[in-house]
Amino acid sequence: MLGCVVHKLEAVDSTQAALARLAREGAPEGTVVTAGHQTGGRGSRGRHWWDAPGESLLLSVLLRPAIPTAHAPQLSLVAGLAVTDSLAALNVRGRIRWPNDVLVGGRKICGVLPEAVSRGDGRVEHVILGIGVNVNQTEFPQHLRDHAISLRLATGAAHDPERLLGRLLDALDGRYEAWRVGGFAALRDAWRLGSCTIGEPVRTADGRDGVAVDVAEDGALLVRTRDGGLRRVVSRAGIGARGLEAEGDRDAARH
Ligand code: BTN
């Protein structure tokens, strides 16, 4: 049950780091850390995740699935779907940009960061799933202004991050259970419906231009490149200190 234990912090370096400490002490699956503000919020690819104190939903969820480490990035897709579920309950249409963004009106409202620790035999010790949602910001720093949106800007009304947390954990609980039983294949149709990536031009990390034509049963993005080839693009989860690199790691970037 996700959210069985919730640690609510006013401010922290990163909820990812705080939950990693609890995970090492043996915290159970479903443990959640939230914060009103992060001084060192982590984004994907080593970027900083900006927040304005009290205006975001910032959470990390501890998962202990019995899976190969290479499957951990699928949890990003699972979380993206759960975020769109929780937005839909507020009549907001979020679209998932593979692998880990949720957009509203073409602007980013949420980012997801899965960080996996491998046992060393290629299987997962745990995954810390970080989710940041812009909730009540009315403005953003210059570098984000053209790309970011908050729930408040999208709806014209303020929202309670606590209520959103409840909705999101409920949605994540349901999607995570479906994924545990049936793998990403069980969520694939719903994910396709909620995604804005299929049909869009993308560039693979090795610089090939193409069009995203589908998502595979394991969550890889299928890209038809200009030379006519079909390439599988696999997203990458951060792998912890005891970890191994997931094989075939490659991300696609949006044009
Ligand atoms: C991205 O770059 O899109 C991923 C952003 C993930 C941000 C969230 S906020 C809660 C959790 N704690 C962090 O330090 N990062 C994640």
mmCIF file of N, CA, C and O in Angstrom, residues 203-237:
data_model
loop_
_atom_site.group_PDB
_atom_site.id
_atom_site.type_symbol
_atom_site.label_atom_id
_atom_site.label_comp_id
_atom_site.label_asym_id
_atom_site.label_seq_id
_atom_site.Cartn_x
_atom_site.Cartn_y
_atom_site.Cartn_z
ATOM 1 N N ARG A 203 14.819 12.905 -31.592
ATOM 2 C CA ARG A 203 16.213 12.660 -31.972
ATOM 3 C C ARG A 203 16.804 11.707 -30.944
ATOM 4 O O ARG A 203 16.702 11.966 -29.741
ATOM 5 N N THR A 204 17.386 10.620 -31.380
ATOM 6 C CA THR A 204 17.966 9.661 -30.431
ATOM 7 C C THR A 204 19.245 10.264 -29.862
ATOM 8 O O THR A 204 19.824 11.196 -30.437
ATOM 9 N N ALA A 205 19.694 9.718 -28.742
ATOM 10 C CA ALA A 205 20.869 10.274 -28.071
ATOM 11 C C ALA A 205 22.105 10.201 -28.961
ATOM 12 O O ALA A 205 23.047 10.969 -28.783
ATOM 13 N N ASP A 206 22.119 9.283 -29.934
ATOM 14 C CA ASP A 206 23.268 9.231 -30.838
ATOM 15 C C ASP A 206 23.036 10.085 -32.094
ATOM 16 O O ASP A 206 23.716 9.929 -33.108
ATOM 17 N N GLY A 207 22.044 10.981 -32.014
ATOM 18 C CA GLY A 207 21.912 12.024 -33.022
ATOM 19 C C GLY A 207 21.090 11.672 -34.253
ATOM 20 O O GLY A 207 21.102 12.411 -35.233
ATOM 21 N N ARG A 208 20.357 10.563 -34.221
ATOM 22 C CA ARG A 208 19.543 10.212 -35.402
ATOM 23 C C ARG A 208 18.160 10.817 -35.280
ATOM 24 O O ARG A 208 17.495 10.672 -34.256
ATOM 25 N N ASP A 209 17.708 11.455 -36.342
ATOM 26 C CA ASP A 209 16.359 12.026 -36.361
ATOM 27 C C ASP A 209 15.359 10.969 -36.801
ATOM 28 O O ASP A 209 15.657 10.123 -37.641
ATOM 29 N N GLY A 210 14.173 11.058 -36.228
ATOM 30 C CA GLY A 210 13.142 10.109 -36.610
ATOM 31 C C GLY A 210 11.804 10.519 -36.045
ATOM 32 O O GLY A 210 11.630 11.648 -35.566
ATOM 33 N N VAL A 211 10.856 9.585 -36.121
ATOM 34 C CA VAL A 211 9.521 9.832 -35.580
ATOM 35 C C VAL A 211 9.206 8.697 -34.612
ATOM 36 O O VAL A 211 9.448 7.524 -34.926
ATOM 37 N N ALA A 212 8.671 9.056 -33.450
ATOM 38 C CA ALA A 212 8.265 8.028 -32.483
ATOM 39 C C ALA A 212 6.996 7.370 -33.023
ATOM 40 O O ALA A 212 5.999 8.055 -33.244
ATOM 41 N N VAL A 213 7.055 6.061 -33.250
ATOM 42 C CA VAL A 213 5.890 5.411 -33.848
ATOM 43 C C VAL A 213 5.092 4.582 -32.841
ATOM 44 O O VAL A 213 3.919 4.309 -33.060
ATOM 45 N N ASP A 214 5.722 4.203 -31.743
ATOM 46 C CA ASP A 214 4.966 3.411 -30.757
ATOM 47 C C ASP A 214 5.820 3.242 -29.503
ATOM 48 O O ASP A 214 6.998 3.623 -29.474
ATOM 49 N N VAL A 215 5.170 2.674 -28.494
ATOM 50 C CA VAL A 215 5.909 2.262 -27.300
ATOM 51 C C VAL A 215 5.812 0.744 -27.241
ATOM 52 O O VAL A 215 4.750 0.167 -27.518
ATOM 53 N N ALA A 216 6.921 0.092 -26.939
ATOM 54 C CA ALA A 216 6.953 -1.380 -26.937
ATOM 55 C C ALA A 216 6.372 -1.928 -25.636
ATOM 56 O O ALA A 216 6.132 -1.187 -24.685
ATOM 57 N N GLU A 217 6.206 -3.236 -25.597
ATOM 58 C CA GLU A 217 5.627 -3.898 -24.409
ATOM 59 C C GLU A 217 6.474 -3.714 -23.164
ATOM 60 O O GLU A 217 6.005 -3.896 -22.052
ATOM 61 N N ASP A 218 7.755 -3.398 -23.372
ATOM 62 C CA ASP A 218 8.627 -3.191 -22.209
ATOM 63 C C ASP A 218 8.879 -1.710 -21.945
ATOM 64 O O ASP A 218 9.743 -1.360 -21.145
ATOM 65 N N GLY A 219 8.133 -0.839 -22.626
ATOM 66 C CA GLY A 219 8.250 0.592 -22.360
ATOM 67 C C GLY A 219 9.271 1.313 -23.225
ATOM 68 O O GLY A 219 9.390 2.542 -23.149
ATOM 69 N N ALA A 220 10.015 0.563 -24.055
ATOM 70 C CA ALA A 220 10.973 1.226 -24.960
ATOM 71 C C ALA A 220 10.205 2.033 -26.001
ATOM 72 O O ALA A 220 9.114 1.646 -26.421
ATOM 73 N N LEU A 221 10.786 3.150 -26.408
ATOM 74 C CA LEU A 221 10.166 3.954 -27.466
ATOM 75 C C LEU A 221 10.644 3.415 -28.813
ATOM 76 O O LEU A 221 11.842 3.166 -28.998
ATOM 77 N N LEU A 222 9.718 3.222 -29.727
ATOM 78 C CA LEU A 222 10.069 2.717 -31.054
ATOM 79 C C LEU A 222 10.129 3.895 -32.002
ATOM 80 O O LEU A 222 9.144 4.629 -32.164
ATOM 81 N N VAL A 223 11.290 4.081 -32.589
ATOM 82 C CA VAL A 223 11.536 5.271 -33.412
ATOM 83 C C VAL A 223 11.874 4.847 -34.836
ATOM 84 O O VAL A 223 12.784 4.033 -35.055
ATOM 85 N N ARG A 224 11.105 5.351 -35.794
ATOM 86 C CA ARG A 224 11.433 5.133 -37.211
ATOM 87 C C ARG A 224 12.401 6.235 -37.608
ATOM 88 O O ARG A 224 12.040 7.419 -37.592
ATOM 89 N N THR A 225 13.623 5.880 -37.917
ATOM 90 C CA THR A 225 14.629 6.895 -38.251
ATOM 91 C C THR A 225 14.564 7.226 -39.740
ATOM 92 O O THR A 225 13.953 6.501 -40.528
ATOM 93 N N ARG A 226 15.198 8.315 -40.109
ATOM 94 C CA ARG A 226 15.121 8.783 -41.494
ATOM 95 C C ARG A 226 15.663 7.786 -42.508
ATOM 96 O O ARG A 226 15.259 7.769 -43.648
ATOM 97 N N ASP A 227 16.598 6.940 -42.025
ATOM 98 C CA ASP A 227 17.135 5.932 -42.944
ATOM 99 C C ASP A 227 16.195 4.731 -43.076
ATOM 100 O O ASP A 227 16.526 3.727 -43.702
ATOM 101 N N GLY A 228 15.009 4.812 -42.444
ATOM 102 C CA GLY A 228 14.005 3.757 -42.596
ATOM 103 C C GLY A 228 14.077 2.681 -41.529
ATOM 104 O O GLY A 228 13.199 1.824 -41.447
ATOM 105 N N GLY A 229 15.100 2.735 -40.686
ATOM 106 C CA GLY A 229 15.249 1.711 -39.646
ATOM 107 C C GLY A 229 14.302 1.951 -38.477
ATOM 108 O O GLY A 229 13.812 3.064 -38.277
ATOM 109 N N LEU A 230 14.041 0.879 -37.746
ATOM 110 C CA LEU A 230 13.229 1.001 -36.542
ATOM 111 C C LEU A 230 14.147 0.783 -35.347
ATOM 112 O O LEU A 230 14.792 -0.266 -35.242
ATOM 113 N N ARG A 231 14.227 1.786 -34.501
ATOM 114 C CA ARG A 231 15.152 1.674 -33.366
ATOM 115 C C ARG A 231 14.387 1.668 -32.062
ATOM 116 O O ARG A 231 13.418 2.408 -31.906
ATOM 117 N N ARG A 232 14.854 0.845 -31.156
ATOM 118 C CA ARG A 232 14.299 0.833 -29.796
ATOM 119 C C ARG A 232 15.103 1.806 -28.949
ATOM 120 O O ARG A 232 16.327 1.712 -28.890
ATOM 121 N N VAL A 233 14.421 2.720 -28.305
ATOM 122 C CA VAL A 233 15.121 3.657 -27.438
ATOM 123 C C VAL A 233 14.691 3.351 -26.005
ATOM 124 O O VAL A 233 13.507 3.336 -25.693
ATOM 125 N N VAL A 234 15.692 3.059 -25.192
ATOM 126 C CA VAL A 234 15.418 2.630 -23.817
ATOM 127 C C VAL A 234 15.729 3.775 -22.887
ATOM 128 O O VAL A 234 16.773 4.410 -23.001
ATOM 129 N N SER A 235 14.824 4.058 -21.966
ATOM 130 C CA SER A 235 15.101 5.157 -21.047
ATOM 131 C C SER A 235 16.011 4.659 -19.937
ATOM 132 O O SER A 235 16.239 3.458 -19.767
ATOM 133 N N ARG A 236 16.482 5.578 -19.177
ATOM 134 C CA ARG A 236 17.543 5.270 -18.238
ATOM 135 C C ARG A 236 17.107 5.698 -16.840
ATOM 136 O O ARG A 236 16.671 6.808 -16.644
ATOM 137 N N ALA A 237 17.232 4.787 -15.884
ATOM 138 C CA ALA A 237 16.994 5.172 -14.494
ATOM 139 C C ALA A 237 18.353 5.441 -13.871
ATOM 140 O O ALA A 237 19.341 4.831 -14.249
#
